[in-house]
């Protein structure tokens, strides 16, 4: 087991090292330039996400598709991940995380466009799409689509299931530690969580979307309100926090024992990596549900999809970074070396309700992530083995929710990181090779003001 852990840790660090960071960030910047900065239309995108194209083909509304993708994207990484990035890369990591989100909007936009453009309609009228269909129908690379789905199916059991269930059970067991033993709490939590997940996922995409539409706005609002309250408390330190975040992001100051440029390199490495991992732009997961949206044309849903990265990284991760940085400045006893505890210590500043709000946020974020990824896994399995495989997949997925709540997951985390990186590679190939198609549709529908026009393939 120790050898296996070492191997997976090494592979994970390689897969999410500088080559992957450069590939993903490079794709973000390339698409931003080629599409003439679609980030300029973010407020139009937000408006479209709140509208309905109910007469258009699709399984769920545009907002429901967005909520489902946000459910899978906004998770413990936004809460604990930003704190870890600050701990390892310093406050400057927040700036790089934010910049990654800004450029990542173009990639998430492109994924959503291809998902709708190359989606297919099944015999019973369901809409299916995602990188596998873009690879097959757009590029004739079905074999690469199969690889993407294989990596995605495995990833759903890790990052989309067991690690999230474990986060929920760990937090609940800490809250109940004075009354019930942690082992017993995790068993009860695992059984209850598996039952609720089973109830939701068996209802299919419409039921999943319904739950996500209800959960995502509530959990995000409570978390953001908590962050705003802390920023009001720390308002005297807000300008200092912004200054240190910006200066550290581009500082050539050497860290103790390091060389010139170490501060910038550490901030960039951990900030970019956390931003990429948090918003999932380029990973290929979000377009799977984007393909199910009722939308008049691919660009409308592309705009809606792009708001996911905006809310996830540009807003939530940035606010989290400011909360942690101002709290460190205001309370010198809080050390950046505390890592994942930084957010918890910051929220503890809110009297009585701070810790419960954070605990509720972690639990609901993790639960919604399970729901979102269950849909991704179903579509991957259906592409690989047909619709009959979905029942088998759901049974295994539900059983693993219980297992994840009761087991140690260091190995699973490493495998999940590897599978997520492997998912990204086929997806990035489709984005880069089909960038001409993306640019052509963007020019016609977005820049020539034809957003209300129906798509005719």
GROMACS .gro file of C-alpha atoms in nm:
model
  457
    1UNK     CA    1   0.000   0.000   0.000
    2UNK     CA    2   0.281   0.240   0.082
    3UNK     CA    3   0.445   0.170  -0.255
    4UNK     CA    4   0.112   0.224  -0.432
    5UNK     CA    5   0.057   0.550  -0.245
    6UNK     CA    6   0.404   0.669  -0.343
    7UNK     CA    7   0.348   0.579  -0.710
    8UNK     CA    8   0.011   0.756  -0.728
    9UNK     CA    9   0.145   1.063  -0.545
   10UNK     CA   10   0.433   1.083  -0.792
   11UNK     CA   11   0.201   1.043  -1.093
   12UNK     CA   12  -0.040   1.301  -0.953
   13UNK     CA   13   0.236   1.558  -0.901
   14UNK     CA   14   0.360   1.494  -1.257
   15UNK     CA   15   0.012   1.517  -1.412
   16UNK     CA   16  -0.066   1.843  -1.229
   17UNK     CA   17   0.284   1.986  -1.265
   18UNK     CA   18   0.402   2.268  -1.489
   19UNK     CA   19   0.331   2.090  -1.824
   20UNK     CA   20  -0.042   2.052  -1.744
   21UNK     CA   21  -0.060   2.401  -1.595
   22UNK     CA   22   0.100   2.549  -1.909
   23UNK     CA   23  -0.126   2.344  -2.138
   24UNK     CA   24  -0.447   2.448  -1.961
   25UNK     CA   25  -0.354   2.811  -1.905
   26UNK     CA   26  -0.218   2.831  -2.259
   27UNK     CA   27  -0.552   2.703  -2.393
   28UNK     CA   28  -0.737   2.962  -2.182
   29UNK     CA   29  -0.527   3.246  -2.324
   30UNK     CA   30  -0.536   3.116  -2.685
   31UNK     CA   31  -0.915   3.084  -2.687
   32UNK     CA   32  -0.954   3.422  -2.518
   33UNK     CA   33  -0.755   3.587  -2.798
   34UNK     CA   34  -0.907   3.388  -3.085
   35UNK     CA   35  -1.265   3.451  -2.969
   36UNK     CA   36  -1.198   3.824  -2.917
   37UNK     CA   37  -1.238   3.818  -2.538
   38UNK     CA   38  -1.585   3.668  -2.477
   39UNK     CA   39  -1.531   3.771  -2.112
   40UNK     CA   40  -1.659   4.113  -2.221
   41UNK     CA   41  -2.006   3.959  -2.249
   42UNK     CA   42  -2.021   3.820  -1.895
   43UNK     CA   43  -2.319   4.035  -1.794
   44UNK     CA   44  -2.503   3.935  -2.111
   45UNK     CA   45  -2.421   3.576  -2.017
   46UNK     CA   46  -2.569   3.621  -1.669
   47UNK     CA   47  -2.885   3.768  -1.822
   48UNK     CA   48  -2.918   3.475  -2.066
   49UNK     CA   49  -2.863   3.224  -1.784
   50UNK     CA   50  -3.174   3.361  -1.609
   51UNK     CA   51  -3.392   3.342  -1.922
   52UNK     CA   52  -3.572   3.038  -2.063
   53UNK     CA   53  -3.571   2.897  -2.415
   54UNK     CA   54  -3.854   2.660  -2.323
   55UNK     CA   55  -3.963   2.612  -2.687
   56UNK     CA   56  -3.617   2.489  -2.787
   57UNK     CA   57  -3.492   2.132  -2.782
   58UNK     CA   58  -3.338   2.007  -2.459
   59UNK     CA   59  -3.406   1.820  -2.134
   60UNK     CA   60  -3.363   2.100  -1.875
   61UNK     CA   61  -3.357   2.480  -1.869
   62UNK     CA   62  -3.036   2.674  -1.923
   63UNK     CA   63  -3.027   2.774  -1.556
   64UNK     CA   64  -3.085   2.414  -1.443
   65UNK     CA   65  -2.794   2.299  -1.659
   66UNK     CA   66  -2.577   2.575  -1.511
   67UNK     CA   67  -2.684   2.489  -1.156
   68UNK     CA   68  -2.599   2.122  -1.212
   69UNK     CA   69  -2.253   2.205  -1.347
   70UNK     CA   70  -2.197   2.452  -1.061
   71UNK     CA   71  -2.307   2.184  -0.816
   72UNK     CA   72  -2.028   1.961  -0.944
   73UNK     CA   73  -1.777   2.248  -0.961
   74UNK     CA   74  -1.834   2.447  -0.641
   75UNK     CA   75  -1.703   2.214  -0.374
   76UNK     CA   76  -1.462   2.178  -0.088
   77UNK     CA   77  -1.189   2.302  -0.323
   78UNK     CA   78  -1.335   2.652  -0.303
   79UNK     CA   79  -1.327   2.647   0.076
   80UNK     CA   80  -1.026   2.435   0.168
   81UNK     CA   81  -0.842   2.447  -0.166
   82UNK     CA   82  -0.787   2.824  -0.164
   83UNK     CA   83  -0.658   2.805   0.193
   84UNK     CA   84  -0.414   2.532   0.089
   85UNK     CA   85  -0.295   2.740  -0.207
   86UNK     CA   86  -0.228   3.037   0.024
   87UNK     CA   87  -0.049   2.811   0.271
   88UNK     CA   88   0.180   2.668   0.001
   89UNK     CA   89   0.216   2.963  -0.236
   90UNK     CA   90   0.152   3.267  -0.016
   91UNK     CA   91  -0.118   3.536  -0.057
   92UNK     CA   92  -0.007   3.595  -0.418
   93UNK     CA   93  -0.164   3.261  -0.508
   94UNK     CA   94  -0.506   3.430  -0.479
   95UNK     CA   95  -0.418   3.667  -0.764
   96UNK     CA   96  -0.306   3.383  -0.992
   97UNK     CA   97  -0.615   3.182  -0.903
   98UNK     CA   98  -0.832   3.480  -0.998
   99UNK     CA   99  -0.647   3.543  -1.326
  100UNK     CA  100  -0.688   3.177  -1.415
  101UNK     CA  101  -1.061   3.212  -1.364
  102UNK     CA  102  -1.080   3.523  -1.582
  103UNK     CA  103  -0.906   3.353  -1.876
  104UNK     CA  104  -1.081   3.021  -1.803
  105UNK     CA  105  -1.416   3.183  -1.889
  106UNK     CA  106  -1.322   3.154  -2.258
  107UNK     CA  107  -1.249   2.782  -2.227
  108UNK     CA  108  -1.571   2.708  -2.039
  109UNK     CA  109  -1.755   2.908  -2.305
  110UNK     CA  110  -1.594   2.700  -2.582
  111UNK     CA  111  -1.679   2.371  -2.409
  112UNK     CA  112  -2.045   2.469  -2.381
  113UNK     CA  113  -2.059   2.571  -2.747
  114UNK     CA  114  -1.919   2.241  -2.874
  115UNK     CA  115  -2.144   2.044  -2.637
  116UNK     CA  116  -2.460   2.188  -2.794
  117UNK     CA  117  -2.328   2.199  -3.150
  118UNK     CA  118  -2.238   1.829  -3.159
  119UNK     CA  119  -2.502   1.685  -2.926
  120UNK     CA  120  -2.726   1.400  -3.040
  121UNK     CA  121  -3.088   1.310  -2.972
  122UNK     CA  122  -3.165   0.955  -2.856
  123UNK     CA  123  -3.467   0.752  -2.971
  124UNK     CA  124  -3.658   0.852  -2.657
  125UNK     CA  125  -3.583   1.222  -2.712
  126UNK     CA  126  -3.300   1.276  -2.460
  127UNK     CA  127  -3.011   1.508  -2.545
  128UNK     CA  128  -2.657   1.371  -2.511
  129UNK     CA  129  -2.336   1.565  -2.563
  130UNK     CA  130  -1.993   1.650  -2.432
  131UNK     CA  131  -1.630   1.616  -2.541
  132UNK     CA  132  -1.684   1.255  -2.656
  133UNK     CA  133  -1.941   1.366  -2.913
  134UNK     CA  134  -1.731   1.664  -3.023
  135UNK     CA  135  -1.438   1.428  -3.075
  136UNK     CA  136  -1.652   1.174  -3.263
  137UNK     CA  137  -1.875   1.400  -3.472
  138UNK     CA  138  -1.648   1.701  -3.511
  139UNK     CA  139  -1.313   1.531  -3.558
  140UNK     CA  140  -1.391   1.166  -3.636
  141UNK     CA  141  -1.191   1.056  -3.330
  142UNK     CA  142  -1.431   0.819  -3.159
  143UNK     CA  143  -1.139   0.631  -3.003
  144UNK     CA  144  -1.036   0.948  -2.819
  145UNK     CA  145  -1.395   1.000  -2.707
  146UNK     CA  146  -1.390   0.648  -2.562
  147UNK     CA  147  -1.072   0.729  -2.371
  148UNK     CA  148  -1.227   1.048  -2.233
  149UNK     CA  149  -1.534   0.858  -2.112
  150UNK     CA  150  -1.322   0.585  -1.953
  151UNK     CA  151  -1.124   0.843  -1.755
  152UNK     CA  152  -1.444   1.032  -1.667
  153UNK     CA  153  -1.622   0.718  -1.545
  154UNK     CA  154  -1.334   0.634  -1.310
  155UNK     CA  155  -1.304   0.997  -1.195
  156UNK     CA  156  -1.671   1.008  -1.092
  157UNK     CA  157  -1.606   0.738  -0.834
  158UNK     CA  158  -1.321   0.941  -0.687
  159UNK     CA  159  -1.348   1.320  -0.692
  160UNK     CA  160  -1.721   1.305  -0.767
  161UNK     CA  161  -1.820   1.051  -0.505
  162UNK     CA  162  -1.604   0.894  -0.235
  163UNK     CA  163  -1.392   1.197  -0.148
  164UNK     CA  164  -1.703   1.416  -0.121
  165UNK     CA  165  -1.886   1.161   0.093
  166UNK     CA  166  -1.578   1.141   0.314
  167UNK     CA  167  -1.572   1.520   0.355
  168UNK     CA  168  -1.935   1.513   0.468
  169UNK     CA  169  -1.889   1.230   0.718
  170UNK     CA  170  -1.568   1.382   0.859
  171UNK     CA  171  -1.739   1.716   0.929
  172UNK     CA  172  -2.048   1.557   1.081
  173UNK     CA  173  -1.839   1.325   1.299
  174UNK     CA  174  -1.642   1.624   1.433
  175UNK     CA  175  -1.965   1.804   1.522
  176UNK     CA  176  -2.107   1.494   1.694
  177UNK     CA  177  -1.781   1.373   1.855
  178UNK     CA  178  -1.899   1.463   2.206
  179UNK     CA  179  -2.206   1.241   2.174
  180UNK     CA  180  -2.132   0.956   1.932
  181UNK     CA  181  -1.808   0.779   1.836
  182UNK     CA  182  -1.665   0.890   1.499
  183UNK     CA  183  -1.681   0.537   1.355
  184UNK     CA  184  -2.050   0.498   1.440
  185UNK     CA  185  -2.128   0.849   1.314
  186UNK     CA  186  -1.961   0.779   0.980
  187UNK     CA  187  -2.159   0.456   0.936
  188UNK     CA  188  -2.490   0.631   1.004
  189UNK     CA  189  -2.389   0.923   0.784
  190UNK     CA  190  -2.282   0.690   0.501
  191UNK     CA  191  -2.610   0.497   0.510
  192UNK     CA  192  -2.825   0.813   0.515
  193UNK     CA  193  -2.619   0.986   0.247
  194UNK     CA  194  -2.631   0.682   0.017
  195UNK     CA  195  -3.011   0.666   0.057
  196UNK     CA  196  -3.059   1.036  -0.029
  197UNK     CA  197  -2.819   1.021  -0.325
  198UNK     CA  198  -2.998   0.710  -0.451
  199UNK     CA  199  -3.335   0.882  -0.424
  200UNK     CA  200  -3.210   1.178  -0.630
  201UNK     CA  201  -3.003   1.009  -0.902
  202UNK     CA  202  -3.260   0.740  -0.982
  203UNK     CA  203  -3.490   1.020  -1.097
  204UNK     CA  204  -3.250   1.109  -1.380
  205UNK     CA  205  -3.122   1.443  -1.504
  206UNK     CA  206  -3.444   1.635  -1.440
  207UNK     CA  207  -3.451   1.530  -1.074
  208UNK     CA  208  -3.079   1.600  -1.031
  209UNK     CA  209  -3.122   1.942  -1.192
  210UNK     CA  210  -3.422   2.017  -0.966
  211UNK     CA  211  -3.219   1.948  -0.651
  212UNK     CA  212  -2.917   2.139  -0.777
  213UNK     CA  213  -3.131   2.438  -0.876
  214UNK     CA  214  -3.259   2.451  -0.518
  215UNK     CA  215  -2.928   2.378  -0.341
  216UNK     CA  216  -2.671   2.579  -0.535
  217UNK     CA  217  -2.816   2.932  -0.489
  218UNK     CA  218  -2.884   2.866  -0.118
  219UNK     CA  219  -2.544   2.724  -0.029
  220UNK     CA  220  -2.356   2.984  -0.234
  221UNK     CA  221  -2.557   3.271  -0.085
  222UNK     CA  222  -2.501   3.161   0.276
  223UNK     CA  223  -2.130   3.110   0.219
  224UNK     CA  224  -2.083   3.445   0.041
  225UNK     CA  225  -2.283   3.629   0.311
  226UNK     CA  226  -2.056   3.474   0.573
  227UNK     CA  227  -1.751   3.590   0.377
  228UNK     CA  228  -1.891   3.942   0.341
  229UNK     CA  229  -1.954   3.958   0.718
  230UNK     CA  230  -1.591   3.865   0.786
  231UNK     CA  231  -1.470   4.123   0.534
  232UNK     CA  232  -1.680   4.389   0.710
  233UNK     CA  233  -1.516   4.292   1.041
  234UNK     CA  234  -1.173   4.305   0.873
  235UNK     CA  235  -1.248   4.612   0.657
  236UNK     CA  236  -0.956   4.804   0.808
  237UNK     CA  237  -0.719   4.543   0.663
  238UNK     CA  238  -0.884   4.504   0.320
  239UNK     CA  239  -0.656   4.745   0.132
  240UNK     CA  240  -0.349   4.588   0.296
  241UNK     CA  241  -0.471   4.244   0.191
  242UNK     CA  242  -0.520   4.352  -0.171
  243UNK     CA  243  -0.174   4.510  -0.175
  244UNK     CA  244  -0.002   4.200  -0.038
  245UNK     CA  245  -0.194   3.970  -0.277
  246UNK     CA  246  -0.093   4.175  -0.584
  247UNK     CA  247   0.266   4.240  -0.473
  248UNK     CA  248   0.332   3.876  -0.375
  249UNK     CA  249   0.185   3.753  -0.704
  250UNK     CA  250   0.459   3.927  -0.904
  251UNK     CA  251   0.736   3.952  -0.647
  252UNK     CA  252   1.086   3.826  -0.727
  253UNK     CA  253   1.168   3.820  -0.357
  254UNK     CA  254   1.341   3.501  -0.252
  255UNK     CA  255   1.180   3.283   0.009
  256UNK     CA  256   1.410   3.189   0.296
  257UNK     CA  257   1.659   2.941   0.158
  258UNK     CA  258   1.532   2.993  -0.197
  259UNK     CA  259   1.648   3.182  -0.503
  260UNK     CA  260   1.528   3.495  -0.679
  261UNK     CA  261   1.188   3.446  -0.828
  262UNK     CA  262   1.081   3.178  -0.585
  263UNK     CA  263   0.793   3.381  -0.443
  264UNK     CA  264   0.645   3.449  -0.786
  265UNK     CA  265   0.694   3.087  -0.897
  266UNK     CA  266   0.532   2.940  -0.586
  267UNK     CA  267   0.238   3.181  -0.601
  268UNK     CA  268   0.185   3.113  -0.972
  269UNK     CA  269   0.218   2.736  -0.941
  270UNK     CA  270  -0.027   2.686  -0.655
  271UNK     CA  271  -0.264   2.967  -0.753
  272UNK     CA  272  -0.297   2.853  -1.115
  273UNK     CA  273  -0.324   2.486  -1.019
  274UNK     CA  274  -0.597   2.560  -0.763
  275UNK     CA  275  -0.785   2.785  -1.004
  276UNK     CA  276  -0.773   2.524  -1.280
  277UNK     CA  277  -0.875   2.244  -1.048
  278UNK     CA  278  -1.150   2.448  -0.886
  279UNK     CA  279  -1.338   2.578  -1.191
  280UNK     CA  280  -1.281   2.267  -1.408
  281UNK     CA  281  -1.245   2.482  -1.722
  282UNK     CA  282  -1.083   2.254  -1.978
  283UNK     CA  283  -1.151   1.934  -1.788
  284UNK     CA  284  -1.452   1.843  -2.003
  285UNK     CA  285  -1.702   1.763  -1.728
  286UNK     CA  286  -1.934   2.067  -1.741
  287UNK     CA  287  -2.019   2.041  -2.116
  288UNK     CA  288  -2.177   1.700  -2.054
  289UNK     CA  289  -2.469   1.862  -1.873
  290UNK     CA  290  -2.459   2.177  -2.088
  291UNK     CA  291  -2.563   1.955  -2.381
  292UNK     CA  292  -2.895   1.881  -2.207
  293UNK     CA  293  -2.999   2.249  -2.195
  294UNK     CA  294  -3.296   2.394  -2.380
  295UNK     CA  295  -3.131   2.659  -2.593
  296UNK     CA  296  -3.185   2.831  -2.927
  297UNK     CA  297  -2.824   2.800  -3.042
  298UNK     CA  298  -2.483   2.682  -2.918
  299UNK     CA  299  -2.356   3.031  -2.832
  300UNK     CA  300  -2.641   3.104  -2.588
  301UNK     CA  301  -2.555   2.796  -2.384
  302UNK     CA  302  -2.184   2.872  -2.424
  303UNK     CA  303  -2.245   3.208  -2.256
  304UNK     CA  304  -2.443   3.043  -1.977
  305UNK     CA  305  -2.167   2.785  -1.922
  306UNK     CA  306  -1.905   3.058  -1.903
  307UNK     CA  307  -2.078   3.211  -1.600
  308UNK     CA  308  -1.994   2.893  -1.407
  309UNK     CA  309  -1.625   2.981  -1.406
  310UNK     CA  310  -1.709   3.344  -1.324
  311UNK     CA  311  -1.911   3.252  -1.013
  312UNK     CA  312  -1.680   2.970  -0.904
  313UNK     CA  313  -1.337   3.130  -0.933
  314UNK     CA  314  -1.368   3.500  -1.013
  315UNK     CA  315  -1.619   3.551  -0.731
  316UNK     CA  316  -1.618   3.272  -0.469
  317UNK     CA  317  -1.248   3.181  -0.475
  318UNK     CA  318  -1.149   3.549  -0.478
  319UNK     CA  319  -1.375   3.630  -0.181
  320UNK     CA  320  -1.238   3.329   0.007
  321UNK     CA  321  -0.883   3.447  -0.059
  322UNK     CA  322  -0.961   3.796   0.070
  323UNK     CA  323  -1.128   3.655   0.382
  324UNK     CA  324  -0.826   3.439   0.464
  325UNK     CA  325  -0.567   3.709   0.388
  326UNK     CA  326  -0.744   3.982   0.589
  327UNK     CA  327  -0.790   3.738   0.878
  328UNK     CA  328  -0.418   3.655   0.880
  329UNK     CA  329  -0.327   4.027   0.883
  330UNK     CA  330  -0.585   4.105   1.153
  331UNK     CA  331  -0.485   3.808   1.369
  332UNK     CA  332  -0.107   3.750   1.369
  333UNK     CA  333  -0.156   3.431   1.574
  334UNK     CA  334  -0.307   3.268   1.262
  335UNK     CA  335  -0.021   3.112   1.069
  336UNK     CA  336  -0.027   3.054   0.692
  337UNK     CA  337   0.124   2.714   0.764
  338UNK     CA  338  -0.211   2.601   0.906
  339UNK     CA  339  -0.322   2.509   0.552
  340UNK     CA  340  -0.675   2.374   0.537
  341UNK     CA  341  -0.754   2.517   0.883
  342UNK     CA  342  -0.720   2.877   0.761
  343UNK     CA  343  -1.080   2.904   0.639
  344UNK     CA  344  -1.214   2.746   0.958
  345UNK     CA  345  -1.022   2.991   1.173
  346UNK     CA  346  -1.148   3.281   0.963
  347UNK     CA  347  -1.513   3.174   0.995
  348UNK     CA  348  -1.468   3.120   1.369
  349UNK     CA  349  -1.452   3.501   1.388
  350UNK     CA  350  -1.831   3.511   1.329
  351UNK     CA  351  -1.988   3.473   1.675
  352UNK     CA  352  -2.202   3.159   1.730
  353UNK     CA  353  -2.296   3.092   1.367
  354UNK     CA  354  -1.959   3.115   1.186
  355UNK     CA  355  -1.851   2.754   1.228
  356UNK     CA  356  -2.201   2.613   1.161
  357UNK     CA  357  -2.224   2.818   0.837
  358UNK     CA  358  -1.889   2.683   0.719
  359UNK     CA  359  -1.982   2.326   0.817
  360UNK     CA  360  -2.314   2.359   0.636
  361UNK     CA  361  -2.131   2.500   0.334
  362UNK     CA  362  -1.884   2.211   0.320
  363UNK     CA  363  -2.161   1.951   0.356
  364UNK     CA  364  -2.391   2.103   0.094
  365UNK     CA  365  -2.106   2.177  -0.146
  366UNK     CA  366  -1.987   1.818  -0.121
  367UNK     CA  367  -2.339   1.672  -0.153
  368UNK     CA  368  -2.418   1.879  -0.462
  369UNK     CA  369  -2.085   1.774  -0.614
  370UNK     CA  370  -2.190   1.410  -0.578
  371UNK     CA  371  -2.516   1.480  -0.762
  372UNK     CA  372  -2.350   1.668  -1.047
  373UNK     CA  373  -2.080   1.408  -1.103
  374UNK     CA  374  -2.331   1.122  -1.094
  375UNK     CA  375  -2.482   1.264  -1.412
  376UNK     CA  376  -2.140   1.296  -1.575
  377UNK     CA  377  -2.067   0.933  -1.494
  378UNK     CA  378  -2.400   0.813  -1.634
  379UNK     CA  379  -2.339   0.985  -1.966
  380UNK     CA  380  -1.985   0.846  -1.986
  381UNK     CA  381  -2.108   0.493  -1.916
  382UNK     CA  382  -2.390   0.528  -2.169
  383UNK     CA  383  -2.142   0.633  -2.436
  384UNK     CA  384  -1.918   0.336  -2.356
  385UNK     CA  385  -2.170   0.058  -2.297
  386UNK     CA  386  -2.517   0.182  -2.389
  387UNK     CA  387  -2.818   0.287  -2.184
  388UNK     CA  388  -2.855  -0.048  -2.007
  389UNK     CA  389  -2.529   0.013  -1.820
  390UNK     CA  390  -2.680   0.311  -1.632
  391UNK     CA  391  -2.867   0.092  -1.380
  392UNK     CA  392  -2.548  -0.097  -1.294
  393UNK     CA  393  -2.355   0.230  -1.269
  394UNK     CA  394  -2.611   0.383  -1.033
  395UNK     CA  395  -2.598   0.082  -0.800
  396UNK     CA  396  -2.217   0.093  -0.781
  397UNK     CA  397  -2.217   0.473  -0.741
  398UNK     CA  398  -2.462   0.459  -0.448
  399UNK     CA  399  -2.269   0.180  -0.275
  400UNK     CA  400  -1.947   0.379  -0.309
  401UNK     CA  401  -2.111   0.679  -0.140
  402UNK     CA  402  -2.140   0.464   0.173
  403UNK     CA  403  -1.785   0.331   0.131
  404UNK     CA  404  -1.644   0.680   0.089
  405UNK     CA  405  -1.810   0.801   0.407
  406UNK     CA  406  -1.645   0.529   0.614
  407UNK     CA  407  -1.294   0.486   0.468
  408UNK     CA  408  -0.959   0.666   0.444
  409UNK     CA  409  -0.910   0.820   0.102
  410UNK     CA  410  -0.550   0.925   0.048
  411UNK     CA  411  -0.510   0.676  -0.237
  412UNK     CA  412  -0.847   0.770  -0.388
  413UNK     CA  413  -0.754   1.140  -0.388
  414UNK     CA  414  -0.435   1.065  -0.582
  415UNK     CA  415  -0.619   0.850  -0.836
  416UNK     CA  416  -0.890   1.115  -0.875
  417UNK     CA  417  -0.628   1.382  -0.950
  418UNK     CA  418  -0.470   1.158  -1.215
  419UNK     CA  419  -0.804   1.076  -1.382
  420UNK     CA  420  -0.906   1.443  -1.389
  421UNK     CA  421  -0.583   1.535  -1.567
  422UNK     CA  422  -0.627   1.249  -1.814
  423UNK     CA  423  -0.985   1.370  -1.885
  424UNK     CA  424  -0.855   1.714  -1.972
  425UNK     CA  425  -0.616   1.600  -2.247
  426UNK     CA  426  -0.875   1.465  -2.498
  427UNK     CA  427  -1.104   1.760  -2.421
  428UNK     CA  428  -0.829   2.014  -2.486
  429UNK     CA  429  -0.753   1.840  -2.816
  430UNK     CA  430  -1.114   1.887  -2.925
  431UNK     CA  431  -1.113   2.254  -2.816
  432UNK     CA  432  -0.792   2.339  -2.999
  433UNK     CA  433  -0.867   2.147  -3.320
  434UNK     CA  434  -1.225   2.278  -3.335
  435UNK     CA  435  -1.135   2.634  -3.235
  436UNK     CA  436  -1.212   2.746  -3.591
  437UNK     CA  437  -1.570   2.620  -3.559
  438UNK     CA  438  -1.600   2.790  -3.220
  439UNK     CA  439  -1.469   3.118  -3.360
  440UNK     CA  440  -1.705   3.104  -3.660
  441UNK     CA  441  -2.016   3.044  -3.446
  442UNK     CA  442  -1.906   3.311  -3.198
  443UNK     CA  443  -1.863   3.564  -3.475
  444UNK     CA  444  -2.208   3.492  -3.620
  445UNK     CA  445  -2.421   3.462  -3.307
  446UNK     CA  446  -2.235   3.683  -3.058
  447UNK     CA  447  -2.042   3.957  -3.236
  448UNK     CA  448  -2.294   3.992  -3.522
  449UNK     CA  449  -2.580   4.008  -3.268
  450UNK     CA  450  -2.779   3.697  -3.370
  451UNK     CA  451  -2.825   3.551  -3.021
  452UNK     CA  452  -3.200   3.504  -3.074
  453UNK     CA  453  -3.152   3.304  -3.395
  454UNK     CA  454  -3.235   2.931  -3.394
  455UNK     CA  455  -2.944   2.697  -3.467
  456UNK     CA  456  -2.957   2.513  -3.798
  457UNK     CA  457  -2.684   2.252  -3.823
   0.00000   0.00000   0.00000
